[in-house]
CSV table of C-alpha atoms in Angstrom, one decimal:
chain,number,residue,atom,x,y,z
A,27,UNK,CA,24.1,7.0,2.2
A,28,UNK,CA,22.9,9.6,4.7
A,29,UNK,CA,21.3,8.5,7.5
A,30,UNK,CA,18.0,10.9,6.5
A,31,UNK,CA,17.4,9.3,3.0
A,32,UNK,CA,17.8,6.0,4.4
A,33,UNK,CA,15.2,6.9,7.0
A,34,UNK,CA,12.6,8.1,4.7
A,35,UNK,CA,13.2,5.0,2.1
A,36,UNK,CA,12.4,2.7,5.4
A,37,UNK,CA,9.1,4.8,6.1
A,38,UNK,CA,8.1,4.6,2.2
A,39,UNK,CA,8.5,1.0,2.2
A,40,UNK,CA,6.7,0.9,5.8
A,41,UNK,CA,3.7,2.5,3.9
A,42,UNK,CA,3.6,0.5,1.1
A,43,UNK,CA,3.6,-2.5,3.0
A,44,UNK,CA,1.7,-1.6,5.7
A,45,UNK,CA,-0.7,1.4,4.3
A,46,UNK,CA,0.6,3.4,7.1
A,47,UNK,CA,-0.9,6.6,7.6
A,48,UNK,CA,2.2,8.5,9.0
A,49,UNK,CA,4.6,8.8,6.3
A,50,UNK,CA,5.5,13.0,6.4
A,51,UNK,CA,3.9,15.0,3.2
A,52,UNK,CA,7.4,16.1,1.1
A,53,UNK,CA,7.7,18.6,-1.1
A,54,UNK,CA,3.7,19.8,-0.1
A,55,UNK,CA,1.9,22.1,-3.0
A,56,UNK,CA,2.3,25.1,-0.8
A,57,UNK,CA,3.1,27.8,-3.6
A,58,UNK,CA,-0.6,28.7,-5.1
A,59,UNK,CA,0.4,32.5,-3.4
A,60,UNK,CA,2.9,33.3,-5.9
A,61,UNK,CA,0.8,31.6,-8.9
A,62,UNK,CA,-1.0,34.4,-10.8
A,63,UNK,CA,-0.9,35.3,-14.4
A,64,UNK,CA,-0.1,32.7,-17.3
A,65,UNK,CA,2.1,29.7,-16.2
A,66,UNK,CA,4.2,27.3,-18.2
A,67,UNK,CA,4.4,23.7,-17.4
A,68,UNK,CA,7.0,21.0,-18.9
A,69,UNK,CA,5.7,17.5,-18.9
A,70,UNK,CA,7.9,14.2,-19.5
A,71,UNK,CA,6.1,11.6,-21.1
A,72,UNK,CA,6.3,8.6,-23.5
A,73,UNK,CA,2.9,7.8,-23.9
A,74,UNK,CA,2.1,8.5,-28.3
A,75,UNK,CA,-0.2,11.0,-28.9
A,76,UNK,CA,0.1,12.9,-25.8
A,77,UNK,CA,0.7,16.0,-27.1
A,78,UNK,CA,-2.8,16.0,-29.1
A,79,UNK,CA,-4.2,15.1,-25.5
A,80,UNK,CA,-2.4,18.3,-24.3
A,81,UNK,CA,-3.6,20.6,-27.1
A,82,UNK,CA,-7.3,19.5,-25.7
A,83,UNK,CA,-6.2,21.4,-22.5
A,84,UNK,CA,-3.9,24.2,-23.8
A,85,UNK,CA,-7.3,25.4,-25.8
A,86,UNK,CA,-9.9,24.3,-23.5
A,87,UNK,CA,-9.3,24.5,-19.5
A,88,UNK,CA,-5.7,26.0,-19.8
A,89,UNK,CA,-6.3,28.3,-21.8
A,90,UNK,CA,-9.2,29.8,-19.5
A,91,UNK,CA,-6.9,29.2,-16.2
A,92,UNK,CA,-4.2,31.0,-18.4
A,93,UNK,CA,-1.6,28.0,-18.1
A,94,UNK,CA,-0.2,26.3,-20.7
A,95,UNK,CA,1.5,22.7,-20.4
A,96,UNK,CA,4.7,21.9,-23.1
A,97,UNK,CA,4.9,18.0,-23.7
A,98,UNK,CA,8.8,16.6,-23.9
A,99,UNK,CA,8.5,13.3,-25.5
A,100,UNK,CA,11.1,10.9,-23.1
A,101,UNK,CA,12.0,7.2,-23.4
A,102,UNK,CA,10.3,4.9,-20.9
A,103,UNK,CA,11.3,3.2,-17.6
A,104,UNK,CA,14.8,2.6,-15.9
A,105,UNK,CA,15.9,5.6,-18.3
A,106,UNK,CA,13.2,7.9,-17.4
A,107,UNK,CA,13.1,7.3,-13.5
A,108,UNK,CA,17.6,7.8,-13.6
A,109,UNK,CA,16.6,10.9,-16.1
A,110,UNK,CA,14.4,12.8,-13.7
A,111,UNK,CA,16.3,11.8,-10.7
A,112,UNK,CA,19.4,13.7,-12.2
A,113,UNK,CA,17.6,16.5,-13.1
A,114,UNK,CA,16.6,16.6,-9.6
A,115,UNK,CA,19.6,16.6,-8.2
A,116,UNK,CA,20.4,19.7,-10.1
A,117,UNK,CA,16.4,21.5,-9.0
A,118,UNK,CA,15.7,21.0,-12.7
A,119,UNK,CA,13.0,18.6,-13.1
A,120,UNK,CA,10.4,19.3,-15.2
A,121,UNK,CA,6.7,19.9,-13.5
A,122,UNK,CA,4.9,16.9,-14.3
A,123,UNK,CA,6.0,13.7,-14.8
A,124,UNK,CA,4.9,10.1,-16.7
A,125,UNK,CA,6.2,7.4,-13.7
A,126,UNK,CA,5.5,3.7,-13.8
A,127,UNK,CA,3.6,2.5,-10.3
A,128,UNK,CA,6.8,0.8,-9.6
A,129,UNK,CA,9.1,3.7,-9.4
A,130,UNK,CA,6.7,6.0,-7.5
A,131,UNK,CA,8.4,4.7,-4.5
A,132,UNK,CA,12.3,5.0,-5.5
A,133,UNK,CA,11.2,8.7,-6.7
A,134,UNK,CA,8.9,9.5,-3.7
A,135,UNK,CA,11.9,8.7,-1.2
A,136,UNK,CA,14.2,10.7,-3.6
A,137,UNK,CA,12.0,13.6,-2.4
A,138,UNK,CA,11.2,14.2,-6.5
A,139,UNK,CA,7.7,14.1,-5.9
A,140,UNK,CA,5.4,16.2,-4.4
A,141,UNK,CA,2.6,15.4,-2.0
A,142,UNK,CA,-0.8,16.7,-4.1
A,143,UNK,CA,-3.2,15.4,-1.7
A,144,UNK,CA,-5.3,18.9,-0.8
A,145,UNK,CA,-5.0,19.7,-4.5
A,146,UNK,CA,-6.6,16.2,-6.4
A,147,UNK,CA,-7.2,14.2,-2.8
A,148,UNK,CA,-11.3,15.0,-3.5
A,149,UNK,CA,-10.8,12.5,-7.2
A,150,UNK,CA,-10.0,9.6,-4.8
A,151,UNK,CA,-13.6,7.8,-5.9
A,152,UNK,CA,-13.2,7.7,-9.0
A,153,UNK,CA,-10.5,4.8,-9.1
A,154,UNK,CA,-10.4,1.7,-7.9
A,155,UNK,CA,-9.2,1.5,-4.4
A,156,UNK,CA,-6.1,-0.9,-5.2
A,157,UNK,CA,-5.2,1.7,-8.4
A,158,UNK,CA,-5.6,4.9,-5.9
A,159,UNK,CA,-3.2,2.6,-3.3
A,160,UNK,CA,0.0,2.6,-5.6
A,161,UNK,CA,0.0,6.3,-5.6
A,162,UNK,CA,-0.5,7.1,-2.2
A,163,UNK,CA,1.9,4.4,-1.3
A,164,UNK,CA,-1.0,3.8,2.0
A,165,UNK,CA,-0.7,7.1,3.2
A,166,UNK,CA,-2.8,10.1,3.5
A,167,UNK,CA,0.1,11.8,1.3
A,168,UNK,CA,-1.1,11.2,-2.8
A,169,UNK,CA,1.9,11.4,-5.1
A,170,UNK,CA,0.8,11.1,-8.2
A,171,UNK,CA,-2.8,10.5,-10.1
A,172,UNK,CA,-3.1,7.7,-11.6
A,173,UNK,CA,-3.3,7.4,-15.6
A,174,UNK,CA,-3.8,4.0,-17.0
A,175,UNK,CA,-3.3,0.3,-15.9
A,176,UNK,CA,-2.8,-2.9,-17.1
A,177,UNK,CA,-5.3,-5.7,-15.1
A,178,UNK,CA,-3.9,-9.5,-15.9
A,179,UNK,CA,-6.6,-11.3,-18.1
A,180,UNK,CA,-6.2,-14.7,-20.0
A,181,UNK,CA,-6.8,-15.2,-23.9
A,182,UNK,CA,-7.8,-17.9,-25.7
A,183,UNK,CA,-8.6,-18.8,-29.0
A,184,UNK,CA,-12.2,-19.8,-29.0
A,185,UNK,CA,-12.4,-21.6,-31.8
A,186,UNK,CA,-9.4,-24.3,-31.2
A,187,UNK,CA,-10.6,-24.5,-27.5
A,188,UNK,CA,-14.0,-25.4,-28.9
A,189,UNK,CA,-12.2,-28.2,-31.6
A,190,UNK,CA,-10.5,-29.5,-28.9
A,191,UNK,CA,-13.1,-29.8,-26.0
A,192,UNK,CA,-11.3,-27.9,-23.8
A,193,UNK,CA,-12.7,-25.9,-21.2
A,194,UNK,CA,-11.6,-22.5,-20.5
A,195,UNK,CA,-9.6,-22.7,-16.7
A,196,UNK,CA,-11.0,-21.1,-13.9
A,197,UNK,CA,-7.7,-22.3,-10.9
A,198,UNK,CA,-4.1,-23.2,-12.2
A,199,UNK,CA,-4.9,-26.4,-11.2
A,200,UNK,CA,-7.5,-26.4,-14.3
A,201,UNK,CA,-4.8,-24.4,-16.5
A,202,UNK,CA,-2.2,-27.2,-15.7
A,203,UNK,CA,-4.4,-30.1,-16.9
A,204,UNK,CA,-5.6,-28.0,-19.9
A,205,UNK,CA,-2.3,-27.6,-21.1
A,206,UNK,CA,-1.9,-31.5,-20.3
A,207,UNK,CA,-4.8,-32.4,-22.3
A,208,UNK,CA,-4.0,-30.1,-25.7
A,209,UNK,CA,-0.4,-31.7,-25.3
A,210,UNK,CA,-2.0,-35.3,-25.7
A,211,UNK,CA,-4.6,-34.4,-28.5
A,212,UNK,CA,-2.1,-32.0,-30.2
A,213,UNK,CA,1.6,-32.6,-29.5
A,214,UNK,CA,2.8,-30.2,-32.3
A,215,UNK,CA,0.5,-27.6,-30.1
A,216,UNK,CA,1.3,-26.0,-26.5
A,217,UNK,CA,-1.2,-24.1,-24.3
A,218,UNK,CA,1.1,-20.8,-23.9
A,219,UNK,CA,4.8,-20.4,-23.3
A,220,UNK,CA,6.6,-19.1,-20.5
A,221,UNK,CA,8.4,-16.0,-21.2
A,222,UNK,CA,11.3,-15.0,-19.8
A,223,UNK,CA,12.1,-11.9,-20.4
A,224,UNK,CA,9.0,-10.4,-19.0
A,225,UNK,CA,9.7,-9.5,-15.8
A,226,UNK,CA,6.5,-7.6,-15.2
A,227,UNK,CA,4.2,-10.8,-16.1
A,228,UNK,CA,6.0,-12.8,-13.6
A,229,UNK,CA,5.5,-9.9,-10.5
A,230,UNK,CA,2.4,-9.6,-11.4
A,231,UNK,CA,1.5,-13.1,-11.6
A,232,UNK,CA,3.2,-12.8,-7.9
A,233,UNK,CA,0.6,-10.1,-7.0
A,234,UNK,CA,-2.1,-12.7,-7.6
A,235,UNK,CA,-0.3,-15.0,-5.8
A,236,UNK,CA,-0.4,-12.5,-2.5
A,237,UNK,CA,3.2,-11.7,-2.7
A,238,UNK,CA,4.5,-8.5,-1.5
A,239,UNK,CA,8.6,-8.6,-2.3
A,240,UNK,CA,9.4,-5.5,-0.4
A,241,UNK,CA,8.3,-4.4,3.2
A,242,UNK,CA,10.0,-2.9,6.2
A,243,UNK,CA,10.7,-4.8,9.3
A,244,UNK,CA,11.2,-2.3,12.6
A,245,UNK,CA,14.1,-0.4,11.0
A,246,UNK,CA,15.0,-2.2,8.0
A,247,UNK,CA,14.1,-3.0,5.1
A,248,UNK,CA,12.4,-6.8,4.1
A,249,UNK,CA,12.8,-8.4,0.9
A,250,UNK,CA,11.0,-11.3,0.4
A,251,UNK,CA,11.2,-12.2,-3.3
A,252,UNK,CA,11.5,-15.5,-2.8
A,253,UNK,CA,8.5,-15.8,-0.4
A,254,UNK,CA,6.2,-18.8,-0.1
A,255,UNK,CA,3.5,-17.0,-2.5
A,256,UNK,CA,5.9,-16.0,-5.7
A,257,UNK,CA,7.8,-19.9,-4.3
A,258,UNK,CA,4.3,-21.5,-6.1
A,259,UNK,CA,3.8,-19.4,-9.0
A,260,UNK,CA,7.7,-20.5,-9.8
A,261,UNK,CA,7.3,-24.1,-9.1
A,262,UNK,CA,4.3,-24.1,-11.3
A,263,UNK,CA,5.4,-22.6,-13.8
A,264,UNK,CA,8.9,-24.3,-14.0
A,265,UNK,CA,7.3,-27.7,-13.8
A,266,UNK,CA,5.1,-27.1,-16.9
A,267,UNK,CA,8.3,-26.2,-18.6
A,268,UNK,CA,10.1,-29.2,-17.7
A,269,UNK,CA,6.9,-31.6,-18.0
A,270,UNK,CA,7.1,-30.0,-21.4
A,271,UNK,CA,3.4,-29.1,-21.9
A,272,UNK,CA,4.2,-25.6,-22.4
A,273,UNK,CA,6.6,-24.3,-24.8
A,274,UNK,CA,9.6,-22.4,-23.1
A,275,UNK,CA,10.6,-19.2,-25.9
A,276,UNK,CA,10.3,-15.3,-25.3
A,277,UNK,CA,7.3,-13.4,-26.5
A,278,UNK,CA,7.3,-10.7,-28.7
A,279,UNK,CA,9.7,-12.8,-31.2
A,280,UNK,CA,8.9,-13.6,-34.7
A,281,UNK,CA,8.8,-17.1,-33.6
A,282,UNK,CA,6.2,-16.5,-30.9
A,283,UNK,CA,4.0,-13.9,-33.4
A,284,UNK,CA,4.5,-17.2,-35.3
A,285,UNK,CA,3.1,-19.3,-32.9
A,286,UNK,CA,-0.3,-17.9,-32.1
A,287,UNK,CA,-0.9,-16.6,-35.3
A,288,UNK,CA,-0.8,-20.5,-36.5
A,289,UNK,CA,-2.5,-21.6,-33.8
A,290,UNK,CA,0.9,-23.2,-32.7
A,291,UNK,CA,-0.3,-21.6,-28.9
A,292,UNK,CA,-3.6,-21.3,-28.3
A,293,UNK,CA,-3.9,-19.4,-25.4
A,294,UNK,CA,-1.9,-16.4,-23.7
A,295,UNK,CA,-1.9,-14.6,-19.8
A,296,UNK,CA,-1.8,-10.9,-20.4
A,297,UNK,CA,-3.5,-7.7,-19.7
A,298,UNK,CA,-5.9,-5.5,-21.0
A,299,UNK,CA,-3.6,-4.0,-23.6
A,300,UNK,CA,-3.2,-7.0,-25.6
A,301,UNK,CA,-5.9,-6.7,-28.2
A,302,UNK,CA,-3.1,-4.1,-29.6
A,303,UNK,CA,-0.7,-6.6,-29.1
A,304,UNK,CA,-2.3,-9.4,-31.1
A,305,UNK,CA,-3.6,-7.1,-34.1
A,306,UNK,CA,0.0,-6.8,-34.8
A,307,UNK,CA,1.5,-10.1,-34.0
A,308,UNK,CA,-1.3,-12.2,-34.8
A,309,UNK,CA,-3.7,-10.6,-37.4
A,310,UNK,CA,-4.8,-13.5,-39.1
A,311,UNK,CA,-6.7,-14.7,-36.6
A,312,UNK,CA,-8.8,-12.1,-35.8
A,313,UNK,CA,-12.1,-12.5,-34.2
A,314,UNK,CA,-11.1,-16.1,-33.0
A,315,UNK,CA,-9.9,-14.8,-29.7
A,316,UNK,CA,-11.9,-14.3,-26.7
A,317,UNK,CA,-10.9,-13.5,-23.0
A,318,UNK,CA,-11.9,-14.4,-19.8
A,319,UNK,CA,-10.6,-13.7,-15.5
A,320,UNK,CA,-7.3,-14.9,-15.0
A,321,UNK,CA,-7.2,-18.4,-13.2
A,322,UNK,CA,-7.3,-18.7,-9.5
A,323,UNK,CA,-5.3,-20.1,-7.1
A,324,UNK,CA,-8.3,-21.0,-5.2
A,325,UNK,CA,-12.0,-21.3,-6.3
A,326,UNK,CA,-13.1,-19.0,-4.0
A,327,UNK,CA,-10.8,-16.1,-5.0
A,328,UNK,CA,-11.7,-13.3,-7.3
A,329,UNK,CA,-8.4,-11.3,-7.4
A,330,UNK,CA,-5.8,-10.3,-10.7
A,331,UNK,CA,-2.6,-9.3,-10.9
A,332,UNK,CA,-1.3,-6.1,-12.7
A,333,UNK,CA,0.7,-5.8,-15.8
A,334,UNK,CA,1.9,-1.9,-16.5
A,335,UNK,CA,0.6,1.2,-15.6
A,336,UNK,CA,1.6,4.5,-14.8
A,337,UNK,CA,0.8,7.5,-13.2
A,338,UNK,CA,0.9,11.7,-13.7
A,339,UNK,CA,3.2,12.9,-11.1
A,340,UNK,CA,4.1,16.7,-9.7
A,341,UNK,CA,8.1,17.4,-8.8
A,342,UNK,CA,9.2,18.7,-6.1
A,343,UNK,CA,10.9,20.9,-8.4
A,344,UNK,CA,7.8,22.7,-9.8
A,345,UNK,CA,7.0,26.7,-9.2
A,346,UNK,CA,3.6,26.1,-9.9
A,347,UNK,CA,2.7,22.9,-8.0
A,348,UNK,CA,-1.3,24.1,-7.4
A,349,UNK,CA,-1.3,24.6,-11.4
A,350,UNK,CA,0.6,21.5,-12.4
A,351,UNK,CA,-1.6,19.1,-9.7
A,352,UNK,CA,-5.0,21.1,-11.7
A,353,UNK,CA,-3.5,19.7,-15.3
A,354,UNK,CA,-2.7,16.0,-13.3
A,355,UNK,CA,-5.9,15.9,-12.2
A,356,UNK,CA,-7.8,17.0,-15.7
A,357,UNK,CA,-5.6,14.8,-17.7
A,358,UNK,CA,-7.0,11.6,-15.9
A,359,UNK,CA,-10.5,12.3,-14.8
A,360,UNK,CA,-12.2,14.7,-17.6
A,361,UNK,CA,-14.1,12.7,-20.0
A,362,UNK,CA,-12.9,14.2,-23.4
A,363,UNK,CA,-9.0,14.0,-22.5
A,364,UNK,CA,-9.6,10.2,-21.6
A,365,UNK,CA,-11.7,9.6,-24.5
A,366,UNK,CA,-8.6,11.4,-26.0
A,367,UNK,CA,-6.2,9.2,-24.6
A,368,UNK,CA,-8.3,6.3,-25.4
A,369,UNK,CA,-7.9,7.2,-28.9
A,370,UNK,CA,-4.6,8.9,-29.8
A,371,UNK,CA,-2.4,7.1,-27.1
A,372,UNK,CA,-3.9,3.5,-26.9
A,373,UNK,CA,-4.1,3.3,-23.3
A,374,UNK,CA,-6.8,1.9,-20.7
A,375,UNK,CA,-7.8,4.2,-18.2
A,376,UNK,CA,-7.5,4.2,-14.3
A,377,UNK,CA,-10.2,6.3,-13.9
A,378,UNK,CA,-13.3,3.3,-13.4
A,379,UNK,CA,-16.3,5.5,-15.3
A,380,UNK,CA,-14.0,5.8,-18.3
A,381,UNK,CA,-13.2,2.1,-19.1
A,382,UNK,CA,-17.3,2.4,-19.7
A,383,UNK,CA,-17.8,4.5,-21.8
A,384,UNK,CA,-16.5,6.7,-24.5
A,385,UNK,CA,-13.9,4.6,-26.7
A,386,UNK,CA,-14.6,1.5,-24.6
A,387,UNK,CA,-18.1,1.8,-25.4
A,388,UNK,CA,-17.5,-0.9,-28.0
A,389,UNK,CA,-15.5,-4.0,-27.8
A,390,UNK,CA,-11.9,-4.0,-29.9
A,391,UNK,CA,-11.6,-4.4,-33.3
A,392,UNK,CA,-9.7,-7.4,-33.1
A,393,UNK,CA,-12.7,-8.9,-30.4
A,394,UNK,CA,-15.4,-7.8,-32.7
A,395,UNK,CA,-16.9,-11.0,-31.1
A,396,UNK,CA,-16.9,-10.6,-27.7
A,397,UNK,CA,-19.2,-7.5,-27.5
A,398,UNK,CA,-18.9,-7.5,-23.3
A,399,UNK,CA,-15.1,-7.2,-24.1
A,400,UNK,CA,-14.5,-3.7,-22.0
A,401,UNK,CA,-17.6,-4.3,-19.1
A,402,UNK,CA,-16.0,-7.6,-18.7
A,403,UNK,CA,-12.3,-5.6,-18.3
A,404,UNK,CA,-13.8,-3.3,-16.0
A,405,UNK,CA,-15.0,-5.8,-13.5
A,406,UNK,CA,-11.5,-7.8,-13.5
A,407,UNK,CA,-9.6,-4.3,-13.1
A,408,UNK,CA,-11.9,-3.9,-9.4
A,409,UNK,CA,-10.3,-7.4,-8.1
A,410,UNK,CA,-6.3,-6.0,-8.7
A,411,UNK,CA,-4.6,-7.0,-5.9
A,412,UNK,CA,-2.7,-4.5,-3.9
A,413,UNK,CA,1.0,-3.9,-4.6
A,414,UNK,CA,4.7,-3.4,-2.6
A,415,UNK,CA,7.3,-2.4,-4.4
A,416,UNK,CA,10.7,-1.1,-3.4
A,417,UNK,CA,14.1,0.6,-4.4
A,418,UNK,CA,15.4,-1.2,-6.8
A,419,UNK,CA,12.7,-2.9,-8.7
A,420,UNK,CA,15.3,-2.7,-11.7
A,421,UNK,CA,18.0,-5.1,-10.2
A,422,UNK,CA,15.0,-7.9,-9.3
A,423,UNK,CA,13.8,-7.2,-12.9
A,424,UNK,CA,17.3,-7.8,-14.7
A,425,UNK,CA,18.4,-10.3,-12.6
A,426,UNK,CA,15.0,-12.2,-12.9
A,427,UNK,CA,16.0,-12.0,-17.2
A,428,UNK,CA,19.0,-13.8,-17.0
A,429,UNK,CA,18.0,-15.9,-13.9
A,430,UNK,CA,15.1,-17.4,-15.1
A,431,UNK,CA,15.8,-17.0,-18.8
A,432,UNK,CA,18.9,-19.8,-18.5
A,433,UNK,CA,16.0,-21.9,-16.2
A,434,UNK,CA,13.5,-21.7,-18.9
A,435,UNK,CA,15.9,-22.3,-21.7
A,436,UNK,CA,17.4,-25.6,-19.3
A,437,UNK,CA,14.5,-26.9,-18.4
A,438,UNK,CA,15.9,-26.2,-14.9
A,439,UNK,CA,15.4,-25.6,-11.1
A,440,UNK,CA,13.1,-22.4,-11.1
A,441,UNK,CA,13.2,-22.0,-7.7
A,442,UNK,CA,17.1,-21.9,-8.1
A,443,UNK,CA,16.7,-19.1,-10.4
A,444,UNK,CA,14.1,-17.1,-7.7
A,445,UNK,CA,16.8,-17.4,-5.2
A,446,UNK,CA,19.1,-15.9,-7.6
A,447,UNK,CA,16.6,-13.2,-8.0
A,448,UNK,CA,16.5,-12.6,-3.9
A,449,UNK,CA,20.0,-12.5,-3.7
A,450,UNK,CA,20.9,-10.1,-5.8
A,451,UNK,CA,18.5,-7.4,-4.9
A,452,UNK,CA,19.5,-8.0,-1.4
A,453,UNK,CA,22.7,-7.6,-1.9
A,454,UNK,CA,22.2,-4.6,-4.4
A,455,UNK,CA,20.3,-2.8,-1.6
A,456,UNK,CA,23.7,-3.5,1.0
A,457,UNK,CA,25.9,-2.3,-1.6
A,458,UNK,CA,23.8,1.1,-1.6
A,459,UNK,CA,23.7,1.3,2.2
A,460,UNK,CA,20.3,0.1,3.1
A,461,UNK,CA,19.8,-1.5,6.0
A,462,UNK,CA,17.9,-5.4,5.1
A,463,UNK,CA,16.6,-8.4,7.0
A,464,UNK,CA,16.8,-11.5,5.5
């Protein structure tokens, strides 16, 4: 790997560890000279209904500013990020781009994305200070503008918490001995399962925690998966598992739809997307949920962990980068296109005045009866905790399936299957030429 790429991966990482202020502006929107007359933008996205969200722009703002944005529908993820990395390579990405929070670093040190800081820096208020973080990676650079996140929340089914005089957990502690006491007055019941093959609940359960698995030490590059903070969330989980209060199966199975649409599990840690979740997997118990803050590790804390999200990005690759930062910055601040994207694309906005109003004026259909549903989201979403991610976030995430999936299905060591985790990033990121401290 050249020594210059190497470099600038260190000094991401130093910036998303640290919130350095010194990271060098790539790929700077210097190019609004040679924009005049119409302009055409491509945008890669996944997100459904984006291209209704779009049509809001092409005929309204665009259309006046004479530039005109063409969605490409793309899949999502590890396919994505490799996708537009290759077109890179080639000075053929598209304009804009859909990224996940957790690539934004692999892409910005790829020198795929543009620093739009004097074009959309002036939006900065209107997110949350931990959302505006992942996309500035702590610098004064700003990389992307952030679209929609996924704040960690717990769910419970009111009505069987209420039949079995349980109270709703506040600390793990209290989510422990919750799931202790449903055990003993329900055996053919569990409190929740632990899943597996979601990677993206465990790291952000991790966040919570106050983990931060990649950071930069001097020269090289720190991975500390296995540190003390993601050590406890493993331990706890892996000792309900084996203590056999909680059930140990994957979500998003027939089995588990099974499960909490029975009232076989009576409780779920998600995010603020799973009302769309449930209606599908669960609909027969509609109106029975109700959610509530995630549990702390400490009384005194107030602080969630994130779950998805992603951001609009602007390539390094884009002619018109003035133009294509104007349509980022539109998509995720104007009122209608969120309302928009509230409505045709499901998602929960970054932008803090939106997850107030508009579509989230009224609770969701499946929480008819919890009417603070969406004020209550909004005031979890300020307490996300800050985020580090790294290069490879895809080989912590795969090896963390198999890992902890044979733990879970054992009734094993969790801790064993973390150190799995650690080792195998660390040694992915030697195999590529990075430099790493142990």
């Amino acid at each position: 790997m050249p020594h210059t790429k190497r470099r600038r991966l260190v000094t991401t990482a130093l910036a998303v560890a640290l919130g350095a202020t010194t990271l060098a502006a790539c790929g700077s929107g210097d190019d609004s000279k040679s924009e005049s007359g119409p302009v055409s933008l491509t945008y890669w996205t996944w997100t459904p209904g984006m291209d209704k969200v779009v049509d809001l722009w092409n005929k309204g703002p665009g259309k006046k500013d004479q530039i005109t944005v063409t969605v490409k529908k793309q899949a999502s993820g590890d396919t994505l990020v490799t996708k537009i990395l290759t077109a890179h390579k080639a000075k053929k990405a598209p304009d804009l781009v859909q990224a996940e929070y957790q690539a934004l670093p692999t892409l910005v040190s790829n020198d795929a994305l543009a620093d739009i800081s004097k074009q959309v820096g002036d939006i900065k208020g209107k997110f949350a200070d931990g959302v505006w973080q992942q996309t500035t990676l702590g610098t004064d650079a700003v990389y992307a503008v952030p679209q929609d996140i996924g704040p960690m929340m717990f769910y419970y089914r009111e009505d069987l918490f209420k039949q079995y005089g349980l109270t709703v957990p506040t600390t793990w502690d209290q989510f422990a001995e919750t799931a202790r006491q449903l055990k003993k007055k329900a055996p053919d019941k569990e409190l929740t399962t632990f899943s597996a093959n979601d990677s993206g609940l465990f790291a952000g359960l991790a966040q919570q925690a106050g983990a931060k698995w990649w950071t930069t030490s001097g020269s090289k590059w720190k991975v500390a998966i296995d540190d003390p903070a993601t050590q406890k969330v493993a331990t706890f989980w892996g000792g309900l598992v084996k203590e056999g209060v909680i059930d140990n199966q994957p979500m998003y199975t027939p089995s588990w739809n099974k499960a909490i649409d029975t009232g076989k599990q009576i409780a779920w840690v998600s995010a603020v997307w799973a009302p769309g979740t449930l209606t599908t997997a669960a609909p027969d118990t509609k109106g029975k949920w109700a959610m509530a803050p995630l549990p702390q590790w400490s009384a005194a804390q107030d602080v969630t962990g994130s779950w998805g999200g992603s951001s609009t990005a602007v390539t390094t690759d884009s002619a018109h980068k003035d133009a294509a930062a104007k349509f980022a910055a539109w998509l995720n601040t104007d009122h209608d296109a969120l309302d928009a994207l509230a409505k045709d694309s499901g998602i929960y906005p970054a932008s803090t005045s939106a997850q107030l109003s508009g579509a989230f004026s009224n609770p969701p259909a499946y929480f008819s009866n919890q009417a603070d549903f969406y004020p209550k989201a909004a005031e979890i979403a300020k307490t996300t905790a800050p985020s580090a991610w790294g290069p490879n976030v895809n080989v912590a995430y795969a090896t963390f399936n198999d890992a902890f999936g044979a733990a879970a299905k054992n009734k094993s060591d969790f801790a064993a299957a973390l150190k799995q985790m650690q080792d195998a990033t660390v040694a992915d990121m030697k195999k590529q030429g990075f430099e790493v401290s142990q």
